CSV table of C-alpha atoms in Angstrom, one decimal:
chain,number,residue,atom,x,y,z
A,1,UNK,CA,0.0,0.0,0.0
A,2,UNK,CA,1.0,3.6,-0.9
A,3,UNK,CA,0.7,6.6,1.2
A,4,UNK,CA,0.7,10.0,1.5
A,5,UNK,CA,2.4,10.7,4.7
A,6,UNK,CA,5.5,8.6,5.7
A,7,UNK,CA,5.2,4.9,6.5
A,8,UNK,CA,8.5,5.7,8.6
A,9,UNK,CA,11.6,7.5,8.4
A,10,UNK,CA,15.4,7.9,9.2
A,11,UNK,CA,17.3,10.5,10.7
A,12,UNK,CA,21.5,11.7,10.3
A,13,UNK,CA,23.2,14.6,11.4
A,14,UNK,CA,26.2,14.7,9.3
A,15,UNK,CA,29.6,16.9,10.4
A,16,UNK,CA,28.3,20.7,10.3
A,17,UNK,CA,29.5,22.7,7.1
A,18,UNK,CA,32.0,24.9,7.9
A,19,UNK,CA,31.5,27.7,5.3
A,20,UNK,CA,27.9,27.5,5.1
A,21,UNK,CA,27.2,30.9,3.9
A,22,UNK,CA,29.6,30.3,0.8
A,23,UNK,CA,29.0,26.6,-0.1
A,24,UNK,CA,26.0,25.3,2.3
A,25,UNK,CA,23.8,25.1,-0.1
A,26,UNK,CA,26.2,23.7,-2.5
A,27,UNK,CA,26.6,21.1,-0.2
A,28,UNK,CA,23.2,20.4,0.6
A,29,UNK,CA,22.2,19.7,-2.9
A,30,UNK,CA,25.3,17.6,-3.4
A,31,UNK,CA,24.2,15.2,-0.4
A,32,UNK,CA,20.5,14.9,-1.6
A,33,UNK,CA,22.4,13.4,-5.0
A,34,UNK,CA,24.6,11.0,-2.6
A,35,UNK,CA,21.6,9.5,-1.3
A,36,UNK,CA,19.7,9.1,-4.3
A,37,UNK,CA,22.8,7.3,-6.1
A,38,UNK,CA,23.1,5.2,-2.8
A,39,UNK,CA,18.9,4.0,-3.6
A,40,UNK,CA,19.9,3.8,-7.1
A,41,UNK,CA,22.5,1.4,-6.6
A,42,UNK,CA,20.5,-0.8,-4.9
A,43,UNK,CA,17.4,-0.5,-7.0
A,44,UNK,CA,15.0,1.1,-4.8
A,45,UNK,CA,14.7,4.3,-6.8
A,46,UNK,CA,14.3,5.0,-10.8
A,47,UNK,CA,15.0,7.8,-13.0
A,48,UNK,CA,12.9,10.5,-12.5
A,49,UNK,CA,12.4,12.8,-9.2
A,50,UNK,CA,11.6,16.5,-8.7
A,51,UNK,CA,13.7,18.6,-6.1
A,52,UNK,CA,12.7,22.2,-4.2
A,53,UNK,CA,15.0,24.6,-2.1
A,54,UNK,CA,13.2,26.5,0.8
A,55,UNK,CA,15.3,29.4,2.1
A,56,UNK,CA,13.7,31.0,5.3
A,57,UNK,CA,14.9,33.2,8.5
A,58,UNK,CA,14.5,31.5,11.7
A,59,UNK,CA,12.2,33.6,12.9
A,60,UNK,CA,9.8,33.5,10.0
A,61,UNK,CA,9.8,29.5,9.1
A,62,UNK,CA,7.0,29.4,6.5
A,63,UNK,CA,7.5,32.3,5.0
A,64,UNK,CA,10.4,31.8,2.6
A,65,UNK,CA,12.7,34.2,1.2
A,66,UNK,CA,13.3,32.2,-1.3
A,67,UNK,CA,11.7,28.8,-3.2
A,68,UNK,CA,11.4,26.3,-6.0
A,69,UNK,CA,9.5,23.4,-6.4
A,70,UNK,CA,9.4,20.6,-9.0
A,71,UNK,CA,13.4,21.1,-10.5
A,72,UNK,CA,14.6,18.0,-11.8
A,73,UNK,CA,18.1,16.9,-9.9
A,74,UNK,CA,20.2,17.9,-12.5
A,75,UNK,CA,19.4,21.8,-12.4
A,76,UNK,CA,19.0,21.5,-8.3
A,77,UNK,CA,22.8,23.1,-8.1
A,78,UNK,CA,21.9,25.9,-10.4
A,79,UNK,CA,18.7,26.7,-8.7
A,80,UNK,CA,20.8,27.0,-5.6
A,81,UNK,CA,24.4,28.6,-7.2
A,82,UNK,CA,23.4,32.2,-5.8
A,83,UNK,CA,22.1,31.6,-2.5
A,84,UNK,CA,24.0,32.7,0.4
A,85,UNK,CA,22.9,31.1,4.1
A,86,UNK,CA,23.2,33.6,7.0
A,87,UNK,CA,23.8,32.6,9.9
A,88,UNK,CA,20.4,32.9,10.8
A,89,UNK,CA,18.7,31.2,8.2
A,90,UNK,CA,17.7,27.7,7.6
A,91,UNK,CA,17.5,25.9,4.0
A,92,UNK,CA,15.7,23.3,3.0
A,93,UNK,CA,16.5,21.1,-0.1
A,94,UNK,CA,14.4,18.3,-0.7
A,95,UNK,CA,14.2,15.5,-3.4
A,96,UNK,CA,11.3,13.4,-4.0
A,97,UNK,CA,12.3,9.8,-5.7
A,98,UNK,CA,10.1,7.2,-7.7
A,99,UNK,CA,11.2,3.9,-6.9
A,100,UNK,CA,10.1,0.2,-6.8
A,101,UNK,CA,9.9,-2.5,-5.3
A,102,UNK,CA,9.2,-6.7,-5.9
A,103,UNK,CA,5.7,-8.2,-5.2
A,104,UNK,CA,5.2,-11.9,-6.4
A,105,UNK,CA,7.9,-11.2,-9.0
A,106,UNK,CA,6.5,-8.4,-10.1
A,107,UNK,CA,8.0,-5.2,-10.3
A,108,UNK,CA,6.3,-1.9,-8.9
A,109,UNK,CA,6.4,1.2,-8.7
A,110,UNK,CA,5.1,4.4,-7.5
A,111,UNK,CA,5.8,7.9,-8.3
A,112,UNK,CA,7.3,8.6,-4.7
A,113,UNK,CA,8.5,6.0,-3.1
A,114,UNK,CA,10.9,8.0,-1.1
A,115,UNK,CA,11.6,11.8,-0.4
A,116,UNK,CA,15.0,12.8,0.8
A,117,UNK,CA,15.7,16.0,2.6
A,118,UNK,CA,18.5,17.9,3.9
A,119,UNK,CA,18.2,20.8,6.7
A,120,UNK,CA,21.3,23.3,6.8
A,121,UNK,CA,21.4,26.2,9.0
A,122,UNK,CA,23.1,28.9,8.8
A,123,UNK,CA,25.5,27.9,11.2
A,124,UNK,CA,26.3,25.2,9.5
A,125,UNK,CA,24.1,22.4,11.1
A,126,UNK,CA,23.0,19.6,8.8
A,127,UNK,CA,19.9,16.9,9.3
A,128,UNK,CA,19.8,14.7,6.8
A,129,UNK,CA,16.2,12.5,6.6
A,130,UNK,CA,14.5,9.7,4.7
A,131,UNK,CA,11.3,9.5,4.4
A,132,UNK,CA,9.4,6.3,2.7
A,133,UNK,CA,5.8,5.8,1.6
A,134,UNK,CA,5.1,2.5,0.9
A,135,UNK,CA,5.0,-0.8,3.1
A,136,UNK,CA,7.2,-3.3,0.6
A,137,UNK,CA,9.5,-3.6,3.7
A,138,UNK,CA,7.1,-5.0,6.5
A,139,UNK,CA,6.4,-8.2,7.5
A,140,UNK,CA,2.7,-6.9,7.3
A,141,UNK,CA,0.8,-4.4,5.3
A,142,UNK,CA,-0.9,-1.9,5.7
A,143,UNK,CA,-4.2,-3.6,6.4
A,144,UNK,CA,-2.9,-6.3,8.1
A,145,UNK,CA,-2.6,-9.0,6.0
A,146,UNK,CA,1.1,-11.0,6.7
A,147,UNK,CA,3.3,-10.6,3.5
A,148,UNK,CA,6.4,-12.2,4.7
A,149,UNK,CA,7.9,-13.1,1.1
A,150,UNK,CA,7.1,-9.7,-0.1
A,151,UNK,CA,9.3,-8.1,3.2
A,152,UNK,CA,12.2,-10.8,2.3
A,153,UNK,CA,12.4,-9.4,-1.4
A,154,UNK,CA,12.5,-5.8,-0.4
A,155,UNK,CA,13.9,-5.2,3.1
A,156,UNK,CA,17.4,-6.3,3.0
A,157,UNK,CA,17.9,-3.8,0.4
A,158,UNK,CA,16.7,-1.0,2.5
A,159,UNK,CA,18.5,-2.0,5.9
A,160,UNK,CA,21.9,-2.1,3.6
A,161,UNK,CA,20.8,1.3,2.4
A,162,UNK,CA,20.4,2.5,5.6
A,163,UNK,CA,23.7,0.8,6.3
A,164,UNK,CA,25.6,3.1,3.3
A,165,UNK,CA,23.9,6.2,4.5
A,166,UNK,CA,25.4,6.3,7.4
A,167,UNK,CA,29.1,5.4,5.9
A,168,UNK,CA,28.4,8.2,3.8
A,169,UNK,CA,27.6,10.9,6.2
A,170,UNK,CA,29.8,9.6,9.0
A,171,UNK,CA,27.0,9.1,11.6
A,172,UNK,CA,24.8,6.8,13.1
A,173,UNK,CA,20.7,6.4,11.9
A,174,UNK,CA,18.6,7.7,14.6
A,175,UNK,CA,14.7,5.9,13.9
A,176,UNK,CA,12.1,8.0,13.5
A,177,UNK,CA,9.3,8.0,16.3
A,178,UNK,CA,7.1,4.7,15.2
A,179,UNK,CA,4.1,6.7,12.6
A,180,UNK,CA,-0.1,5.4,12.4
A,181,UNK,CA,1.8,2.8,10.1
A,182,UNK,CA,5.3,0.7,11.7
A,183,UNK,CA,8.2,1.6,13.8
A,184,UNK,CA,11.4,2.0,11.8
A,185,UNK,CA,14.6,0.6,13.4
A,186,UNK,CA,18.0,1.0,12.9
A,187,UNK,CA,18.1,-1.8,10.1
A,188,UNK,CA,14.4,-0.5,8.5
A,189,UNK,CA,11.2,-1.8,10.1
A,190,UNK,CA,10.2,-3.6,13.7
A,191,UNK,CA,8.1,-7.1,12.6
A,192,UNK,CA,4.9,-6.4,13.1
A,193,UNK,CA,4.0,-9.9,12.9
A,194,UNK,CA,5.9,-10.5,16.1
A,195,UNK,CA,5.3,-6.9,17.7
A,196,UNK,CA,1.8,-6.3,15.9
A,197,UNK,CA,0.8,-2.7,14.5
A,198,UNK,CA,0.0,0.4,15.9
A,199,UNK,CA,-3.6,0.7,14.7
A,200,UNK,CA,-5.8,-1.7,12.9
A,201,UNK,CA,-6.3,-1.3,9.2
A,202,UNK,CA,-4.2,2.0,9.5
A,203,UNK,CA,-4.4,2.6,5.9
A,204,UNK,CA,-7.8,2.6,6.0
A,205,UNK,CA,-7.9,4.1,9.0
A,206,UNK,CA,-5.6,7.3,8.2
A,207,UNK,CA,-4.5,7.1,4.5
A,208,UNK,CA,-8.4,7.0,2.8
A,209,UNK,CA,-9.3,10.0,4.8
A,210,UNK,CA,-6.2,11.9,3.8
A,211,UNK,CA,-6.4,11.1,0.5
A,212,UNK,CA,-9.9,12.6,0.4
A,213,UNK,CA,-8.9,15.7,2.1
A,214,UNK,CA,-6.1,16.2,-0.1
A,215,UNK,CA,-8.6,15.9,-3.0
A,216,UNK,CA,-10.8,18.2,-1.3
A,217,UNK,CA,-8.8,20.8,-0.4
A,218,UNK,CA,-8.4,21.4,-4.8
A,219,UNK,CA,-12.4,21.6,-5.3
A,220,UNK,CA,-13.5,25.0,-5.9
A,221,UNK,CA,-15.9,25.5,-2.4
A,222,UNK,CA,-14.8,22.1,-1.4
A,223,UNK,CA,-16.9,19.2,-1.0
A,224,UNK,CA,-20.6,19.7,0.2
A,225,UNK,CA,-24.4,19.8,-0.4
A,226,UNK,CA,-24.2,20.1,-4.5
A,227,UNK,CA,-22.2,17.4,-4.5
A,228,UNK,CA,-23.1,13.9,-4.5
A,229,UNK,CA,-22.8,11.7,-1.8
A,230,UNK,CA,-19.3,10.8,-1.0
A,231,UNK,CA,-19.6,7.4,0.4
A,232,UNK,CA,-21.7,4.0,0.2
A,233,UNK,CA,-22.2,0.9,1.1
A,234,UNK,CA,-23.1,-0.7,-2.3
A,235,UNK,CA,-21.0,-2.0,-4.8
A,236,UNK,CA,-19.5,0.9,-7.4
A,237,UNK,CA,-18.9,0.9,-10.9
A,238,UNK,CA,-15.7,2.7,-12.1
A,239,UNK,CA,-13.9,4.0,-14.8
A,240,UNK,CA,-10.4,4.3,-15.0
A,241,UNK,CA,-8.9,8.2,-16.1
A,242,UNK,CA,-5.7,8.8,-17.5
A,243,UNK,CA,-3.5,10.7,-19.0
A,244,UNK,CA,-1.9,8.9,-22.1
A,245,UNK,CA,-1.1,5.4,-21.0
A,246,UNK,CA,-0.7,6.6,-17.3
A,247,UNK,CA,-3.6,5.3,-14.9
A,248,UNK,CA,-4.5,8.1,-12.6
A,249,UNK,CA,-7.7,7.0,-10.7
A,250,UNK,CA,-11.1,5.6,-10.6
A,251,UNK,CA,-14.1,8.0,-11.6
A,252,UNK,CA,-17.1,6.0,-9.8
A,253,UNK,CA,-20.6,5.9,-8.4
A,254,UNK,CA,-23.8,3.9,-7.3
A,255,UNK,CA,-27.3,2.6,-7.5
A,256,UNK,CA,-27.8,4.4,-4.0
A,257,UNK,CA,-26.6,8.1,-5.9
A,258,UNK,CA,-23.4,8.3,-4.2
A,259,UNK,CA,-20.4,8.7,-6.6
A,260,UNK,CA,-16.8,10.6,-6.6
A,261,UNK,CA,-13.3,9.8,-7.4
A,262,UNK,CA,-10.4,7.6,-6.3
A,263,UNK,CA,-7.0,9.0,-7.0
A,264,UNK,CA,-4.4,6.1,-7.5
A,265,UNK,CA,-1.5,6.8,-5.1
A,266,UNK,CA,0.9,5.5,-7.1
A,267,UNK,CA,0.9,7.9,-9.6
A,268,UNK,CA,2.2,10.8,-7.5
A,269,UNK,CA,0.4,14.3,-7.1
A,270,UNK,CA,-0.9,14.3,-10.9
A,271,UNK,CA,-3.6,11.7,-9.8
A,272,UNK,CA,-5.4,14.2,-7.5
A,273,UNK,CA,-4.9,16.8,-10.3
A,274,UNK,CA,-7.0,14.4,-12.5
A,275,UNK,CA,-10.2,14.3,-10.1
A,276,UNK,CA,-10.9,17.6,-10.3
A,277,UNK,CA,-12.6,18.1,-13.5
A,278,UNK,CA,-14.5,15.5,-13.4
A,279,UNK,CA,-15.4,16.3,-10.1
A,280,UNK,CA,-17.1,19.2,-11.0
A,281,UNK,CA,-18.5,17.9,-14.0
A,282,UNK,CA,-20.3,15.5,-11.5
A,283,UNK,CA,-21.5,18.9,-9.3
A,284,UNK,CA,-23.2,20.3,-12.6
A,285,UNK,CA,-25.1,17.6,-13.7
A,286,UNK,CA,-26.7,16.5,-10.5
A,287,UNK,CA,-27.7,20.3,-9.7
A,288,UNK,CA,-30.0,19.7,-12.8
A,289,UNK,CA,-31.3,16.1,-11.3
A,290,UNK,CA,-28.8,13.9,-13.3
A,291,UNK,CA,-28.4,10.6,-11.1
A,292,UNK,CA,-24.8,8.6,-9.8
A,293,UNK,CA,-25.0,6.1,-12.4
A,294,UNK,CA,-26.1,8.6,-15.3
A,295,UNK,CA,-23.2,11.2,-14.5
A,296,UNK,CA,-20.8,8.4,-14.6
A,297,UNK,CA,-21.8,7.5,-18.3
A,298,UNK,CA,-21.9,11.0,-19.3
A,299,UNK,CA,-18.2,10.9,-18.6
A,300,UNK,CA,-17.6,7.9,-20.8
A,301,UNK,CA,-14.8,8.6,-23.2
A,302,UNK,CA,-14.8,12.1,-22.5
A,303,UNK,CA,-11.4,14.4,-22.2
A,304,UNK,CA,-10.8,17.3,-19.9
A,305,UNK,CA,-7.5,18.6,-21.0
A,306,UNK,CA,-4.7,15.9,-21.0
A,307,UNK,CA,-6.8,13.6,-19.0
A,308,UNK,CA,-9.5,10.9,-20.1
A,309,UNK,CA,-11.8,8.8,-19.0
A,310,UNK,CA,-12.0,5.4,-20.5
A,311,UNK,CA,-14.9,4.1,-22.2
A,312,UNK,CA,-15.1,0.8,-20.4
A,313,UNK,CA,-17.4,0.7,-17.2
A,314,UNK,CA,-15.7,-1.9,-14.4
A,315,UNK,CA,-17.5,-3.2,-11.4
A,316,UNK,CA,-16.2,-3.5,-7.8
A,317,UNK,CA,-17.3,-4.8,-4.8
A,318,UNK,CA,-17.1,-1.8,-2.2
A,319,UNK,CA,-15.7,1.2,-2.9
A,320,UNK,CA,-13.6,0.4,0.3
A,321,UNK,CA,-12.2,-1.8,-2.3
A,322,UNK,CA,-12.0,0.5,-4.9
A,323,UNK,CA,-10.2,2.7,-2.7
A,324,UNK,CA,-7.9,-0.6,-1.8
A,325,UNK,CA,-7.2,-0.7,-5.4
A,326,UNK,CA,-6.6,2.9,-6.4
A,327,UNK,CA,-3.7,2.7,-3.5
A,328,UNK,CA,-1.8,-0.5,-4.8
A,329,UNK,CA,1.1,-0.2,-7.1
């Protein structure tokens, strides 16, 4: 399962930077690249992966003097060449990483898999932190079902990741405080078939909602009384969206009139992106009495800029396991 907010991460504090003013952020780009040839090596990460710089005063965090967002790794350092930290400052450079990982021989993958960050201040402090968003390393997913074979094919690679990151910086990996998902570890994740998890069904628990918020939160008005209902107990028929060959989500609804959207985590921030329109395509046609079922065929084969919904109507059980689907690899 795929998530939004971190399954767990991993902490360094690397040997400050002496001249942080002059080559801090030089330096802080530099050791976001490190790490992400260290995944590389080892297969967890792809090509691909979007960076952003955050330059704020310590008294004003959130407020940036200076920021970027969505700069490929290759034109990070140029981004950065002008910046000078004072010494009371703090920078942020972040990198966020595609990767996969092996289920049942299958590859996967999802659009951010991990996120990398480095924290400079202008004295010349450094953090270093990985963050991951997927559960390919534990002994159990995310809704508790055991997946022992799927934790032997992808956890040894992190723990020796772990292992170089902490060669590479010259300090030891402080855990993260255990998340709504697992507890990392030194060496990646506690078993949680031995230990148990922290909540039951935590994806369902904490990740559904989230998603929804997130999807929310990009609706003109939000989500309310000229919409349609956002939740059901029947079974829901979908249709998949996309953007070329690139499965986004799942546009869906049901014989009670409830219908919406399911963005498919894997595909990174563009799937929430792709509700949207058809979001309020569904608002407009049920203020003039259009029903679920209807609205979902009116969107049949139809294109709102670069994405599309497919022609082909599927059927699922529950939209809980819609939603299951929409946050698989």
């Amino acid at each position: 399962m795929i998530t939004t907010e971190p399954v767990g991460e991993w902490f360094w504090e690397p040997s400050p930077v002496l001249d942080a003013a002059v080559s801090g952020a030089a330096r802080a780009v530099a050791l976001v690249g490190e790490v992400r040839d260290v995944l590389a090596s080892l297969g967890l990460v792809s090509d691909g992966g979007t960076g952003s710089v955050e330059l704020c005063e310590l008294s004003a965090m959130g407020r940036p003097l200076f920021e970027r967002s969505g700069v490929p790794l290759d034109l990070l350092a140029g981004q950065t060449s002008g910046l000078r930290l004072l010494p009371d400052q703090h920078l942020t450079v972040a990198l966020r990483l595609p990767g996969e990982w092996v289920e049942a021989g299958v590859r996967r993958r999802a659009e951010e898999l991990f996120v990398v960050r480095v924290h400079l201040w202008g004295q010349g402090g450094v953090i270093l932190v990985l963050s991951a968003y997927a559960d390919p390393w534990l002994t159990q997913d995310l809704r508790e079902r055991p997946q022992p074979e799927v934790a032997a094919d992808n956890a040894p690679r992190l723990a020796v990741a772990l292992e170089r990151i902490s060669a590479l910086t010259g300090s030891e990996v402080d855990p993260g405080d255990e998340t709504r998902h697992a507890r990392p570890t030194a060496y990646g994740f506690a078993d949680l078939l031995a230990e148990g998890a922290a909540y039951a069904d935590s994806w369902g628990t904490f990740e559904v909602p989230a998603r929804w918020r997130r999807l929310v939160k990009l609706l003109p008005g939000g989500y309310g009384e000229g919409d349609y209902e956002s939740a059901t107990e029947e079974p829901v028929r979908y249709a998949e969206v996309r953007c070329g060959e690139r499965l986004l989500g799942f546009l869906w609804a049901s014989a009670d009139g409830a219908a919406g959207y399911e963005p498919r985590s894997a595909a990174g921030d563009e799937a929430f992106g792709a509700g949207v329109p058809w979001l309020l395509r569904f608002r407009a046609v049920r203020r003039s009495g259009v029903g679920a079922l209807e609205a979902l065929e009116g969107c049949l084969g139809r294109t709102e800029g670069r994405w599309a919904v497919g022609a082909a109507v599927h059927r699922a059980p529950s939209l809980d396991a819609l939603a299951e689907l929409s946050g698989r690899g």
